[in-house]
Short mmCIF file of C-alpha atoms in Angstrom, two decimals:
data_model
loop_
_atom_site.label_atom_id
_atom_site.label_comp_id
_atom_site.label_asym_id
_atom_site.label_seq_id
_atom_site.Cartn_x
_atom_site.Cartn_y
_atom_site.Cartn_z
CA MET A 3 0.00 0.00 0.00
CA LYS A 4 1.36 3.38 -1.02
CA ILE A 5 0.33 6.83 0.16
CA VAL A 6 0.79 9.46 -2.55
CA PHE A 7 1.58 12.84 -1.00
CA HIS A 8 3.62 15.97 -1.64
CA PRO A 9 4.52 18.68 0.91
CA ILE A 10 2.92 21.28 -1.39
CA PHE A 11 -0.44 19.99 -0.13
CA TYR A 12 0.29 21.72 3.19
CA THR A 13 -0.13 25.04 1.35
CA VAL A 14 -3.08 27.18 2.39
CA TYR A 15 -4.01 28.18 -1.15
CA THR A 16 -7.47 29.72 -0.50
CA SER A 17 -9.76 30.51 2.44
CA ASP A 18 -12.07 27.53 1.87
CA PRO A 19 -12.34 24.58 4.32
CA ALA A 20 -10.49 22.17 2.02
CA ALA A 21 -7.41 24.41 2.17
CA GLU A 22 -7.52 25.05 5.91
CA ALA A 23 -4.26 24.73 7.83
CA GLY A 24 -3.91 21.48 9.76
CA ARG A 25 -6.11 19.38 7.50
CA MET A 26 -3.35 17.49 5.73
CA GLU A 27 -1.22 17.37 8.86
CA ALA A 28 -3.99 15.41 10.60
CA ILE A 29 -4.01 12.85 7.79
CA VAL A 30 -0.25 12.50 7.44
CA GLU A 31 0.19 11.97 11.17
CA GLU A 32 -2.23 9.02 11.14
CA LEU A 33 -0.65 7.42 8.05
CA LYS A 34 3.01 7.85 9.02
CA ASP A 35 3.61 4.09 9.28
CA PHE A 36 2.79 3.63 5.56
CA GLU A 37 5.21 4.17 2.69
CA PHE A 38 4.86 7.63 1.14
CA VAL A 39 5.69 8.47 -2.48
CA GLU A 40 5.68 11.90 -4.14
CA PRO A 41 3.85 12.71 -7.38
CA GLU A 42 5.02 14.85 -10.27
CA PRO A 43 2.86 17.79 -11.36
CA ALA A 44 0.34 16.89 -14.05
CA LYS A 45 1.00 18.04 -17.59
CA GLU A 46 -1.30 20.37 -19.47
CA GLU A 47 -2.26 17.60 -21.89
CA ASP A 48 -3.36 15.42 -18.97
CA ILE A 49 -5.72 18.08 -17.65
CA LEU A 50 -7.11 18.66 -21.14
CA LEU A 51 -8.18 15.01 -21.29
CA VAL A 52 -11.18 16.16 -19.22
CA HIS A 53 -11.28 19.95 -19.07
CA THR A 54 -11.81 22.58 -21.73
CA ARG A 55 -9.02 24.95 -22.67
CA SER A 56 -10.89 27.93 -21.17
CA HIS A 57 -11.39 26.03 -17.89
CA TYR A 58 -7.69 25.19 -17.75
CA GLU A 59 -6.64 28.77 -18.45
CA GLU A 60 -8.99 30.15 -15.80
CA VAL A 61 -7.52 27.92 -13.11
CA LYS A 62 -4.01 28.65 -14.36
CA SER A 63 -4.65 32.36 -13.81
CA MET A 64 -5.21 31.61 -10.10
CA LYS A 65 -1.52 31.14 -9.51
CA LYS A 66 -1.47 29.85 -5.92
CA VAL A 67 -4.36 27.44 -6.55
CA TYR A 68 -2.89 26.22 -9.83
CA GLU A 69 0.50 25.42 -8.33
CA VAL A 70 -1.12 23.03 -5.85
CA ALA A 71 -3.85 21.73 -8.17
CA ILE A 72 -1.46 20.38 -10.80
CA TYR A 73 0.20 18.28 -8.09
CA ALA A 74 -3.22 17.03 -6.98
CA VAL A 75 -3.93 15.80 -10.50
CA GLY A 76 -0.44 14.32 -10.64
CA GLY A 77 -1.11 12.55 -7.35
CA ALA A 78 -4.29 10.96 -8.65
CA ILE A 79 -2.51 9.81 -11.79
CA LYS A 80 0.34 8.32 -9.76
CA ALA A 81 -2.08 6.47 -7.48
CA ALA A 82 -3.91 5.10 -10.54
CA LYS A 83 -0.66 3.77 -11.98
CA ILE A 84 0.45 2.26 -8.66
CA ALA A 85 -2.86 0.38 -8.52
CA PHE A 86 -1.56 -2.04 -11.16
CA SER A 87 0.88 -3.46 -8.60
CA GLU A 88 -0.67 -2.58 -5.21
CA PRO A 89 -3.42 -0.37 -3.76
CA ALA A 90 -2.78 3.34 -3.34
CA PHE A 91 -4.34 6.31 -1.57
CA ALA A 92 -3.70 9.83 -2.85
CA ALA A 93 -3.70 12.27 0.08
CA ILE A 94 -4.12 15.30 -2.15
CA ARG A 95 -5.85 18.64 -2.36
CA PRO A 96 -7.66 20.56 -3.78
CA PRO A 97 -10.41 17.95 -4.08
CA GLY A 98 -11.92 17.40 -7.50
CA HIS A 99 -15.32 15.75 -7.81
CA HIS A 100 -17.28 19.02 -8.29
CA ALA A 101 -15.12 20.06 -11.26
CA SER A 102 -16.90 19.50 -14.59
CA PRO A 103 -15.19 19.72 -17.99
CA GLY A 104 -15.92 23.44 -18.28
CA HIS A 105 -16.92 24.54 -14.77
CA PHE A 106 -15.62 24.34 -11.21
CA TRP A 107 -17.05 25.03 -7.75
CA GLY A 108 -17.27 23.47 -4.26
CA PHE A 109 -13.56 23.80 -3.38
CA CYS A 110 -12.67 21.83 -6.55
CA TYR A 111 -10.72 23.09 -9.59
CA PHE A 112 -9.56 20.10 -11.67
CA ASN A 113 -11.29 16.73 -11.45
CA ASN A 114 -8.38 14.65 -10.20
CA ILE A 115 -10.00 11.22 -10.33
CA ALA A 116 -11.69 11.81 -13.70
CA ILE A 117 -8.40 12.83 -15.29
CA ALA A 118 -6.60 9.80 -13.83
CA VAL A 119 -9.25 7.38 -15.12
CA ARG A 120 -9.41 9.03 -18.54
CA LYS A 121 -5.60 8.78 -18.81
CA LEU A 122 -5.63 5.06 -18.04
CA ILE A 123 -8.19 4.53 -20.81
CA LYS A 124 -6.33 6.72 -23.31
CA GLU A 125 -3.09 4.83 -22.69
CA GLY A 126 -4.85 1.49 -23.23
CA LEU A 127 -4.20 0.27 -19.70
CA ILE A 128 -7.90 -0.35 -19.05
CA LYS A 129 -11.11 -0.46 -21.03
CA LYS A 130 -13.67 0.04 -18.27
CA ALA A 131 -13.63 1.68 -14.84
CA VAL A 132 -16.01 2.32 -12.00
CA ILE A 133 -15.78 5.34 -9.72
CA VAL A 134 -17.22 4.93 -6.22
CA ASP A 135 -17.85 8.20 -4.37
CA PHE A 136 -18.68 8.10 -0.64
CA ASP A 137 -18.31 11.82 -0.01
CA LEU A 138 -21.30 13.53 1.61
CA HIS A 139 -21.87 15.51 -1.59
CA PHE A 140 -22.73 14.18 -5.04
CA GLY A 141 -19.79 14.47 -7.42
CA ASP A 142 -21.60 16.38 -10.13
CA GLY A 143 -18.35 17.10 -11.94
CA THR A 144 -17.49 13.42 -12.22
CA ALA A 145 -21.04 12.55 -13.26
CA ASN A 146 -20.98 15.29 -15.90
CA THR A 147 -17.62 14.10 -17.24
CA PHE A 148 -18.71 10.51 -17.76
CA GLY A 149 -22.47 10.87 -18.28
CA ASN A 150 -22.27 9.71 -21.90
CA ASP A 151 -19.20 7.49 -21.54
CA LEU A 152 -19.99 3.77 -21.68
CA ASN A 153 -16.52 2.93 -20.37
CA VAL A 154 -16.88 4.62 -16.99
CA THR A 155 -19.70 4.24 -14.45
CA TYR A 156 -20.02 6.67 -11.54
CA PHE A 157 -21.72 5.66 -8.28
CA HIS A 158 -22.47 7.93 -5.33
CA MET A 159 -23.29 6.15 -2.08
CA PRO A 160 -26.79 7.11 -0.84
CA GLY A 161 -27.13 8.20 2.80
CA GLY A 162 -25.28 5.87 5.13
CA ASP A 163 -25.89 2.74 3.07
CA VAL A 164 -22.40 1.25 2.99
CA ASN A 165 -23.72 -2.04 1.61
CA SER A 166 -24.97 -0.25 -1.50
CA ILE A 167 -21.33 -0.03 -2.62
CA ASP A 168 -21.04 -3.81 -2.46
CA ASP A 169 -24.28 -4.23 -4.42
CA PHE A 170 -23.04 -1.81 -7.10
CA LEU A 171 -19.60 -3.38 -7.45
CA LYS A 172 -20.99 -6.91 -7.69
CA LYS A 173 -23.24 -6.08 -10.65
CA GLU A 174 -20.74 -4.05 -12.70
CA GLU A 175 -17.86 -5.14 -14.92
CA TYR A 176 -14.61 -3.17 -14.76
CA ASP A 177 -10.85 -3.26 -14.97
CA ILE A 178 -10.19 -0.96 -11.99
CA ILE A 179 -12.03 0.57 -9.03
CA ALA A 180 -11.36 4.27 -8.43
CA VAL A 181 -12.66 5.83 -5.22
CA SER A 182 -13.55 9.43 -4.47
CA ALA A 183 -12.90 9.27 -0.74
CA GLY A 184 -14.72 12.02 1.13
CA PHE A 185 -14.96 11.80 4.91
CA ASP A 186 -17.58 14.48 5.64
CA ARG A 187 -20.39 11.95 6.27
CA HIS A 188 -18.83 11.14 9.66
CA LYS A 189 -20.97 11.63 12.76
CA ASP A 190 -18.64 14.41 13.94
CA ASP A 191 -18.34 16.09 10.52
CA TRP A 192 -20.89 17.88 8.33
CA GLY A 193 -22.97 14.79 7.53
CA GLY A 194 -23.40 13.36 11.03
CA ILE A 195 -23.99 9.84 9.68
CA LEU A 196 -21.07 7.38 9.63
CA GLU A 197 -18.90 5.88 12.36
CA THR A 198 -15.15 5.60 11.88
CA GLU A 199 -15.46 1.82 11.52
CA ASP A 200 -17.79 2.33 8.57
CA TYR A 201 -14.88 3.71 6.56
CA LYS A 202 -12.87 0.58 7.24
CA GLU A 203 -15.82 -1.47 6.00
CA ILE A 204 -16.02 0.61 2.80
CA GLY A 205 -12.33 -0.02 2.21
CA ARG A 206 -12.81 -3.74 2.78
CA ILE A 207 -15.74 -3.87 0.34
CA VAL A 208 -13.67 -2.17 -2.36
CA LYS A 209 -10.70 -4.47 -1.71
CA GLU A 210 -12.72 -7.69 -1.85
CA ASN A 211 -14.54 -6.74 -5.04
CA ALA A 212 -11.32 -5.59 -6.69
CA GLU A 213 -9.62 -8.87 -5.83
CA GLU A 214 -12.59 -10.84 -7.15
CA LYS A 215 -13.21 -8.91 -10.38
CA CYS A 216 -10.19 -6.86 -11.53
CA ASP A 217 -6.99 -8.48 -10.24
CA GLY A 218 -7.02 -6.28 -7.13
CA ARG A 219 -6.64 -2.98 -8.99
CA ARG A 220 -7.92 -0.20 -6.76
CA PHE A 221 -6.97 3.33 -5.75
CA ALA A 222 -8.56 6.23 -3.92
CA VAL A 223 -8.18 9.99 -3.85
CA LEU A 224 -9.09 12.39 -1.06
CA GLU A 225 -12.17 14.56 -1.49
CA GLY A 226 -13.99 16.08 1.54
CA GLY A 227 -13.66 15.80 5.32
CA TYR A 228 -13.34 18.89 7.48
CA ASN A 229 -13.23 18.04 11.19
CA HIS A 230 -9.51 17.70 11.79
CA LYS A 231 -10.06 15.93 15.12
CA VAL A 232 -11.51 12.87 13.38
CA LEU A 233 -10.38 13.21 9.76
CA GLY A 234 -7.03 11.46 10.14
CA LYS A 235 -8.57 8.55 12.03
CA ASN A 236 -11.28 8.15 9.40
CA VAL A 237 -8.75 8.17 6.57
CA ARG A 238 -6.62 5.62 8.40
CA ALA A 239 -9.65 3.34 8.93
CA PHE A 240 -10.47 3.45 5.22
CA VAL A 241 -6.86 2.86 4.15
CA LEU A 242 -6.57 -0.14 6.48
CA GLY A 243 -9.71 -1.64 4.98
CA LEU A 244 -8.51 -0.96 1.45
CA ASP A 245 -5.14 -2.53 2.15
CA THR A 246 -5.63 -5.57 4.36
#
């Protein structure tokens, strides 16, 4: 199991909750016994696999955001590539699942997971992918990106129904499982729904289905989660489930 992380993610690049100081520190502290690897910044052509030129240029004009965001995309791509040999979790920010091809909002700028999946397909490494999103909020950007794409199916977990992920994964066919891992459904976060152990169960469900259906290929990228007192523990629970 690899944790993809770069020190640039400590940067407070805006005033929104996803960029708040201490957020990444809480995660890194809980994962310090795992092996960390650093990503390279994504290339322009990678980002343009999903986003329009005008979208890209608008984010690029936000210099501080852009400098971090290209590493976030690079982190998702690196995690996706690592997944062919072992599971990976990309502890990255800004998050991405609200970023559509030509629009961004909700603390997201580039759609990290969508770009990573689209790159795998373009390079011929996979034919089909599923994206499981357990963030509190629906990933409208991801859904918009792949709405007419028969090679990628997006699933957003309803409410606190962890078992719905298992039901979804059992009925689909795919070559890799990508996970938008948002932790804001926790009982002590915005959603007030899930226990910490539920995240371990989600990780286990993804792991078991990946091992059964796609040679174990699975990776996850960080989305939401804003209570620093529980965020690191929730991430650790999920990573343990995904790994063991």
